[in-house]
Structure formats: structure tokens, C-alpha cells
Short mmCIF file of C-alpha atoms in Angstrom, two decimals:
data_model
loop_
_atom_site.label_atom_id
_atom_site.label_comp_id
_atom_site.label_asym_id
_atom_site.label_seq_id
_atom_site.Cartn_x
_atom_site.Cartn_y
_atom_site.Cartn_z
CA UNK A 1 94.40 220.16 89.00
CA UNK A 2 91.77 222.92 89.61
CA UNK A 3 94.10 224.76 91.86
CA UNK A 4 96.76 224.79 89.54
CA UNK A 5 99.04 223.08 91.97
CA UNK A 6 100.07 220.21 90.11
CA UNK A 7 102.95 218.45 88.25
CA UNK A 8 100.78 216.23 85.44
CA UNK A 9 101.31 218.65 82.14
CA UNK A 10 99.49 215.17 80.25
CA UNK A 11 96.66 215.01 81.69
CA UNK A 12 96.13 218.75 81.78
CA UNK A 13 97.00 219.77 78.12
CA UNK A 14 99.88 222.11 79.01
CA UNK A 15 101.61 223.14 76.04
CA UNK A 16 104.68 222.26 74.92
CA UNK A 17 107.64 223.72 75.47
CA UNK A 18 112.04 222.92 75.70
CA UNK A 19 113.83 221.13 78.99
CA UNK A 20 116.55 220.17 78.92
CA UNK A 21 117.35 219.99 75.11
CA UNK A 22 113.98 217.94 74.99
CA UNK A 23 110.75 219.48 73.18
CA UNK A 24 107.71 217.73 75.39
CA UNK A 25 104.95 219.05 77.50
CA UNK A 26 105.56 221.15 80.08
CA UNK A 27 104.19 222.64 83.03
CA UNK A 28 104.92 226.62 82.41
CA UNK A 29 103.44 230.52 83.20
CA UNK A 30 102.20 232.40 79.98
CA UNK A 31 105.29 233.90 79.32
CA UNK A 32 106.66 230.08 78.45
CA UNK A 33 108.72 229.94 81.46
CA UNK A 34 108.85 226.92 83.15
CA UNK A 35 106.18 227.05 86.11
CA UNK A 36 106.25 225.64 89.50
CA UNK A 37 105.09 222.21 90.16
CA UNK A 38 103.67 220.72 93.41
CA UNK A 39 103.22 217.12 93.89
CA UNK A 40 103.38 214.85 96.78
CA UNK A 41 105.57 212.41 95.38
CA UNK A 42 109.21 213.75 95.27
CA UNK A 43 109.90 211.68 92.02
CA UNK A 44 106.76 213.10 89.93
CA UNK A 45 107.20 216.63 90.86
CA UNK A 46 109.00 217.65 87.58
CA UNK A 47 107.51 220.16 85.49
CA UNK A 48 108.00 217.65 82.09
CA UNK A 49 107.63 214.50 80.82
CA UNK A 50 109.66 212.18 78.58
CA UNK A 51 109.73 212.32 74.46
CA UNK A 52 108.14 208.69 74.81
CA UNK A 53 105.14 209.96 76.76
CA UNK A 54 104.79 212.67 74.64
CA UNK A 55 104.59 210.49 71.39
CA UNK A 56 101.99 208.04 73.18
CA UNK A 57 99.86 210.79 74.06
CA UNK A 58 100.09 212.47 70.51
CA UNK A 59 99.07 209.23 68.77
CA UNK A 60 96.52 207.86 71.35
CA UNK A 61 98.30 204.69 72.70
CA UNK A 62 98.24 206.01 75.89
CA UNK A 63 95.72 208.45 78.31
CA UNK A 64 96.73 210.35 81.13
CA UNK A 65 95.03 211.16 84.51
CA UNK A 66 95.85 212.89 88.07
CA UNK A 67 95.25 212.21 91.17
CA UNK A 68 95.40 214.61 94.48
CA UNK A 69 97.52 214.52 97.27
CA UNK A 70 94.44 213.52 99.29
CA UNK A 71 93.25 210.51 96.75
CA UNK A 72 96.59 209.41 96.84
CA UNK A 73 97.22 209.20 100.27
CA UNK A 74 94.02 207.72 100.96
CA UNK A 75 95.22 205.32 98.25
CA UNK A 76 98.47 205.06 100.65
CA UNK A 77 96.79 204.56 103.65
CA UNK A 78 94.13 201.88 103.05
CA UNK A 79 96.62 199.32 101.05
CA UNK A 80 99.40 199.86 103.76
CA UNK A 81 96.22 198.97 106.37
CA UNK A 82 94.45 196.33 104.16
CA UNK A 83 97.74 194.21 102.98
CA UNK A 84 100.33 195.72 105.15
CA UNK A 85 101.98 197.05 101.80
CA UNK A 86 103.21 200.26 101.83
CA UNK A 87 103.59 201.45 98.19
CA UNK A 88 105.66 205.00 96.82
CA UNK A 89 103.79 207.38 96.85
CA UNK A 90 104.50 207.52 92.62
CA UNK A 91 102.35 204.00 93.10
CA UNK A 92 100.07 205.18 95.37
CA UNK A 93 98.82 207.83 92.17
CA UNK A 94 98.17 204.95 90.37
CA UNK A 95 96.15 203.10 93.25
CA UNK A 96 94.14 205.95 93.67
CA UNK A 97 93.25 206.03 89.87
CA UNK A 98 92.40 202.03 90.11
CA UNK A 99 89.98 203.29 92.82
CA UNK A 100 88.03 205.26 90.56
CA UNK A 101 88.03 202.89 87.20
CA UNK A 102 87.16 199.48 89.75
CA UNK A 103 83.64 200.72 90.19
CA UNK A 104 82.98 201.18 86.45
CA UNK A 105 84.45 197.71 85.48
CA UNK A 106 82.80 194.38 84.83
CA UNK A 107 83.67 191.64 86.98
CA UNK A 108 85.40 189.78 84.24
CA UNK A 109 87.65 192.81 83.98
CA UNK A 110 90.93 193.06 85.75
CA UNK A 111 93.15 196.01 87.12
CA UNK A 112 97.18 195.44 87.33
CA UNK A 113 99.19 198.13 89.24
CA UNK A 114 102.71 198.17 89.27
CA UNK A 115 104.16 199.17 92.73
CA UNK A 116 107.90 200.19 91.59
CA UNK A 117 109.60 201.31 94.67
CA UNK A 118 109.40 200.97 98.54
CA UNK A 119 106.56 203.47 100.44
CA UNK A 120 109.15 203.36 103.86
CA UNK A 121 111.10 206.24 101.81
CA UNK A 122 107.99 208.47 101.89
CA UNK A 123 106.71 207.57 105.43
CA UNK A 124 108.32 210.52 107.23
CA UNK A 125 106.19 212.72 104.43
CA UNK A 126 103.39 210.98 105.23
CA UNK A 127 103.70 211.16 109.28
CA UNK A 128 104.24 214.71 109.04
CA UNK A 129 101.48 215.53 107.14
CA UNK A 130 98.93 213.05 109.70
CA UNK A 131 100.97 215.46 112.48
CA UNK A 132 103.11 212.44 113.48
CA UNK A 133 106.51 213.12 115.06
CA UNK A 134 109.17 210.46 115.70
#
């Protein structure tokens, strides 16, 4: 988020803004334009967010976080090791996130992640950026 580099306009307060006939917070320049967004994850690197995310955020039921490219594929990495799951890389941001609030928890206290989607689709991302070739 520091660098600017990102695609999470909740969990860094960007303002809001139109897309797509849809008044929600969006990733854009000082002139309102619609910035460019960098993620990862093919399917979070959208410069908006839904009207339903928008609402939760606005009235509290929900809070937002990032993660890096780096926390998530570490996130990646060590389930696809540990269990032999590979999770998307969209997953994988929420694995890295569990990695952080684990160590704050009580042991009575549970985490549930929701691993939508297959991490094969985003392997050849992944190879490429360990310098992998097929």
C-alpha cells in the first residue's frame, strides 16, 4: 500500500468516485480519473469495488485489509507445501491476513478461510516470478 501500487481502494480510504454507472470507492489520480491498479491476483486487480462492499464499509459491518504480493505468496507457498493445497491467489490474500490475526487470537478462537477457486490457474504467475520455466 505504501508504494501506491495496489488495487484495495477499502482498506486504503480512496475516495469515491463513478464505474461503470456505479458510485463506490475507487482507486483514482487527483484529477478523479481512474488510476492504475497493480495486484497479483488477476481477479482483484480492478480499480473498484461493489455497492455492497461499499455499504458494509460505510456502516461498519465489515473491515478491510491488504496484503502484498510477497505476504501473499508466502501465504501461497507454505499451504501448497504444508497441505498440498494450492489456493487462488484471491485466497491466498486472505491466508496471508489469517497469518497475521492467528498470533493475536486466543486458543478458543477460530479462523475460517474460504478458498473459492483453484491456485493451478495462477501457477504459471507464480513459476515465473520464482524464475521457473516449463
Amino acid at each position: 500500500m505504501e508504494t501506491g501500487r495496489h488495487a484495495a481502494p477499502l482498506a486504503s480510504n480512496a475516495p469515491r468516485g463513478v464505474l461503470h454507472g456505479n458510485r463506490t470507492y475507487l482507486m483514482s489520480d487527483e484529477a478523479g480519473q481512474v488510476s492504475d491498479t497493480h495486484s497479483i491476483s488477476a481477479g482483484l486487480d480492478y480499480p473498484g469495488v461493489g455497492p455492497e462492499h461499499a455499504l458494509w464499509k460505510d456502516v461498519g459491518r465489515v473491515s478491510y485489509v491488504a496484503a502484498n504480493d510477497k505476504e501473499v505468496l508466502e501465504a501461497f507457498r507454505e499451504l501448497t507445501h504444508m497441505e498440498g493445497i494450492m489456493p487462488a491467489l484471491e485466497s491466498a490474500h486472505a491466508l496471508a491476513h489469517a497469518k497475521v490475526l492467528a498470533p493475536t487470537m486466543r486458543p478458543d478462537q477460530h479462523i475460517v478461510v474460504n478458498l473459492s477457486g483453484r491456485g493451478d490457474k495462477d501457477i504459471m504467475t507464480v513459476a515465473k516470478i520464482d524464475g521457473i520455466e516449463f
